[in-house]
Structure formats: C-alpha cells, structure tokens
Coordinates of C-alpha atoms in Angstrom, one line a residue:
M177 CA 0.0 0.0 0.0
L178 CA 2.8 2.4 0.9
K179 CA 4.7 1.6 -2.3
L180 CA 1.6 2.2 -4.3
L181 CA 1.1 5.6 -2.6
G182 CA 4.8 6.5 -3.3
A183 CA 4.5 5.5 -6.9
A184 CA 1.4 7.6 -7.3
M185 CA 3.1 10.6 -5.8
I186 CA 6.1 10.2 -8.1
L187 CA 3.9 9.9 -11.1
L188 CA 1.9 12.9 -10.1
A189 CA 4.9 15.1 -9.4
A190 CA 6.5 14.2 -12.7
T191 CA 3.3 14.8 -14.6
L192 CA 2.8 18.2 -12.9
A193 CA 6.4 19.1 -13.8
G194 CA 5.7 18.3 -17.4
F195 CA 2.5 20.4 -17.3
R196 CA 4.3 23.3 -15.7
R197 CA 7.0 23.2 -18.4
A198 CA 4.2 23.1 -21.1
G199 CA 2.6 26.1 -19.4
Q200 CA 5.8 28.1 -19.8
Y201 CA 5.7 27.4 -23.6
A202 CA 2.1 28.6 -23.6
D203 CA 2.8 31.7 -21.5
R204 CA 5.7 33.0 -23.6
P205 CA 3.7 34.2 -26.6
R206 CA 1.1 35.7 -24.3
H207 CA 3.7 37.7 -22.4
I208 CA 5.3 38.9 -25.6
R209 CA 1.9 40.1 -26.9
G210 CA 1.5 41.9 -23.5
L211 CA 4.9 43.5 -23.9
T212 CA 4.0 44.5 -27.5
A213 CA 0.8 46.1 -26.4
A214 CA 2.6 48.0 -23.6
L215 CA 5.2 49.3 -26.0
Q216 CA 2.4 50.5 -28.4
R217 CA 0.8 52.3 -25.5
L218 CA 4.2 53.8 -24.6
E219 CA 4.6 55.0 -28.2
T220 CA 1.1 56.6 -28.0
E221 CA 1.9 58.3 -24.7
I222 CA 5.2 59.7 -26.1
M223 CA 4.0 60.8 -29.5
Y224 CA 0.5 62.0 -28.9
G225 CA 0.1 62.5 -25.2
Y226 CA 3.4 64.4 -24.7
T227 CA 3.6 62.5 -21.4
P228 CA 7.0 62.5 -19.5
L229 CA 8.6 59.1 -19.5
P230 CA 8.2 58.2 -15.8
E231 CA 4.5 59.2 -16.0
A232 CA 4.0 57.1 -19.2
M233 CA 5.6 54.1 -17.5
K234 CA 3.3 54.5 -14.5
R235 CA 0.3 54.6 -16.8
I236 CA 1.5 51.5 -18.7
A237 CA 2.0 49.7 -15.4
V238 CA -1.6 50.5 -14.4
Q239 CA -2.9 49.2 -17.8
S240 CA -0.8 46.0 -17.9
R241 CA -1.2 42.7 -16.2
E242 CA 1.3 40.9 -14.1
P243 CA 4.2 40.2 -14.5
L244 CA 4.7 43.2 -16.9
K245 CA 2.8 45.5 -14.4
G246 CA 5.6 45.0 -11.8
L247 CA 8.3 45.5 -14.4
F248 CA 6.9 48.9 -15.7
A249 CA 6.0 50.1 -12.2
A250 CA 9.5 49.4 -10.9
A251 CA 11.0 51.2 -13.9
A252 CA 8.8 54.2 -13.4
E253 CA 9.7 54.3 -9.7
G254 CA 13.4 54.2 -10.5
M255 CA 13.0 57.2 -12.9
C256 CA 11.2 59.3 -10.3
A257 CA 12.7 61.2 -7.4
P258 CA 14.6 60.4 -5.1
R259 CA 16.5 58.0 -7.4
N260 CA 16.2 60.0 -10.7
E261 CA 17.8 57.2 -12.7
S262 CA 17.9 57.2 -16.5
A263 CA 15.5 55.0 -18.4
Q264 CA 18.3 52.5 -19.1
E265 CA 19.3 52.2 -15.4
A266 CA 15.7 52.0 -14.2
M267 CA 14.6 49.5 -16.8
G268 CA 17.8 47.4 -16.2
R269 CA 17.1 47.3 -12.4
A270 CA 13.5 46.5 -13.0
M271 CA 14.4 43.6 -15.4
E272 CA 16.8 42.2 -12.9
T273 CA 14.0 42.1 -10.3
H274 CA 11.0 41.2 -12.3
W275 CA 12.2 39.3 -15.5
K276 CA 12.2 35.9 -13.7
A277 CA 8.5 36.1 -13.2
T278 CA 7.9 36.3 -17.0
A279 CA 8.0 33.3 -19.4
M280 CA 10.0 35.4 -21.8
K281 CA 13.6 34.6 -22.8
A282 CA 16.8 36.4 -23.5
P283 CA 15.9 37.8 -26.9
E284 CA 12.9 39.7 -25.6
Q285 CA 15.0 40.9 -22.7
E286 CA 17.7 42.2 -25.1
V287 CA 15.1 44.0 -27.2
L288 CA 13.8 45.8 -24.1
R289 CA 17.3 46.5 -22.9
Q290 CA 18.3 48.1 -26.3
L291 CA 15.1 50.1 -26.3
S292 CA 15.7 51.4 -22.8
C293 CA 19.1 52.8 -24.0
T294 CA 17.3 55.2 -26.3
L295 CA 14.2 56.1 -24.2
G296 CA 14.4 59.6 -22.8
T297 CA 17.7 60.5 -24.6
S298 CA 16.3 61.7 -28.0
D299 CA 13.4 63.5 -29.5
R300 CA 9.9 62.0 -29.8
S301 CA 10.1 60.9 -33.4
N302 CA 13.5 59.1 -32.8
Q303 CA 12.0 57.4 -29.8
A304 CA 9.0 56.3 -31.9
N305 CA 11.3 54.9 -34.5
H306 CA 13.1 52.8 -31.9
I307 CA 9.9 51.6 -30.4
A308 CA 8.7 50.6 -33.9
L309 CA 11.9 48.6 -34.4
A310 CA 11.5 46.9 -31.0
L311 CA 7.9 46.1 -31.9
Q312 CA 9.1 44.4 -35.2
Q313 CA 11.6 42.4 -33.3
L314 CA 9.1 41.3 -30.7
K315 CA 6.7 40.2 -33.5
Q316 CA 9.4 38.0 -34.8
E317 CA 10.1 36.6 -31.4
E318 CA 6.3 36.0 -30.9
I319 CA 6.3 33.9 -34.1
S320 CA 9.2 31.9 -32.9
A321 CA 7.5 31.4 -29.5
R322 CA 4.3 30.2 -31.1
E323 CA 6.4 27.7 -33.2
D324 CA 8.1 26.5 -30.0
Q325 CA 4.7 26.2 -28.3
A326 CA 3.3 24.1 -31.2
K327 CA 6.4 21.9 -31.1
Y328 CA 7.1 21.4 -27.4
E329 CA 3.9 21.9 -25.4
K330 CA 2.4 18.5 -26.0
V331 CA 5.8 16.9 -25.8
S332 CA 6.4 18.4 -22.4
K333 CA 3.2 17.1 -21.0
S334 CA 3.7 13.6 -22.4
L335 CA 7.4 13.5 -21.3
G336 CA 6.5 14.4 -17.7
L337 CA 4.1 11.6 -17.5
L338 CA 6.4 9.1 -19.2
L339 CA 9.4 10.1 -17.1
G340 CA 7.3 9.6 -14.0
A341 CA 6.3 6.2 -15.2
L342 CA 9.9 5.3 -16.0
I343 CA 11.0 6.3 -12.5
V344 CA 8.3 4.3 -10.9
I345 CA 9.2 1.3 -13.0
L346 CA 12.9 1.6 -12.2
I347 CA 12.3 2.0 -8.5
F348 CA 9.9 -0.9 -8.2

C-alpha cells in the first residue's frame, strides 16, 4: 500500500512538472503580446500625449497585467525622485528584479534593454522609430515562441508523465 502511494506521488509530481513546463511554452507568446501592447501604449503616450517618460511608464503599469505590471511600475519608480535614474538604469534594475516572473527569454530581454538605452535620450520621433523597431523584433520573437509552443507543449506534457512512469518502473 505504501509503495503504491509512493509510486502515485512520483507519477503525479513528474506529470505536474511536465504540465508546468508546457505552461511556460504557452505563457511566452502571451507575455510577448502583452509587452508589445505595452510598448504600443508607450509610443502613443510619447507621440500624442506628450507624457513625460516616468508618468508614461506608470500609466502603462496600471494598464498592464502581471508580470509586466511590476516591471513597468519598478522602472517608473526608478525614474522618479529620489532616485532619478535614467530609463536605461531604471529598466535594467526592473528587469533584474521582475524578469524571472515572466516566461520570456533572453531575446525579448535584449530587445527591451536596447530600447531602454534610447528612451528619454532623444526627440519623440526618434524614440517612436526605436519603439517601432522593438515592436518588429518582438513580433518575430512571438512567431518563434508560437512555433516552439506548437512543437514542445504536448511533448512536455507527455514527457513528464512518461518520465514519472519510468522512475516508478525503475524504483519498483
């Protein structure tokens, strides 16, 4: 009876690990779409609202869902007094703190890091051009993420279950 309970727990844990990994594949395109929408709102705030960058970041944080909400809120907080950091410094610090909560990978982080280097350092039209470039790069990453999701989501679920079954067989 105890062996059966242990085997069931191992099988359940491995299956849940597989489903969690599959969830990461499903979350990545959704998080990229959220980041794309946030950057489009940032472009609108800069170009048409004439909103200062810290205030624009705060507004984007309010309109976004977690984990991007925390990322933009932390960046906005870093740009405001008493810190008065540049956009690059504030976004870098926010990414260090909040990036692990996202399902996004290094390419998306690099796009955001490169964009943060130009935010607040040039005129509005130049910033809009950089945001448009970042949006194009994110669209390519979203396509790649969807392809990865199609390839690996089912495999991860099945592999978790099968590895759990293998462990149970090897132990008993």
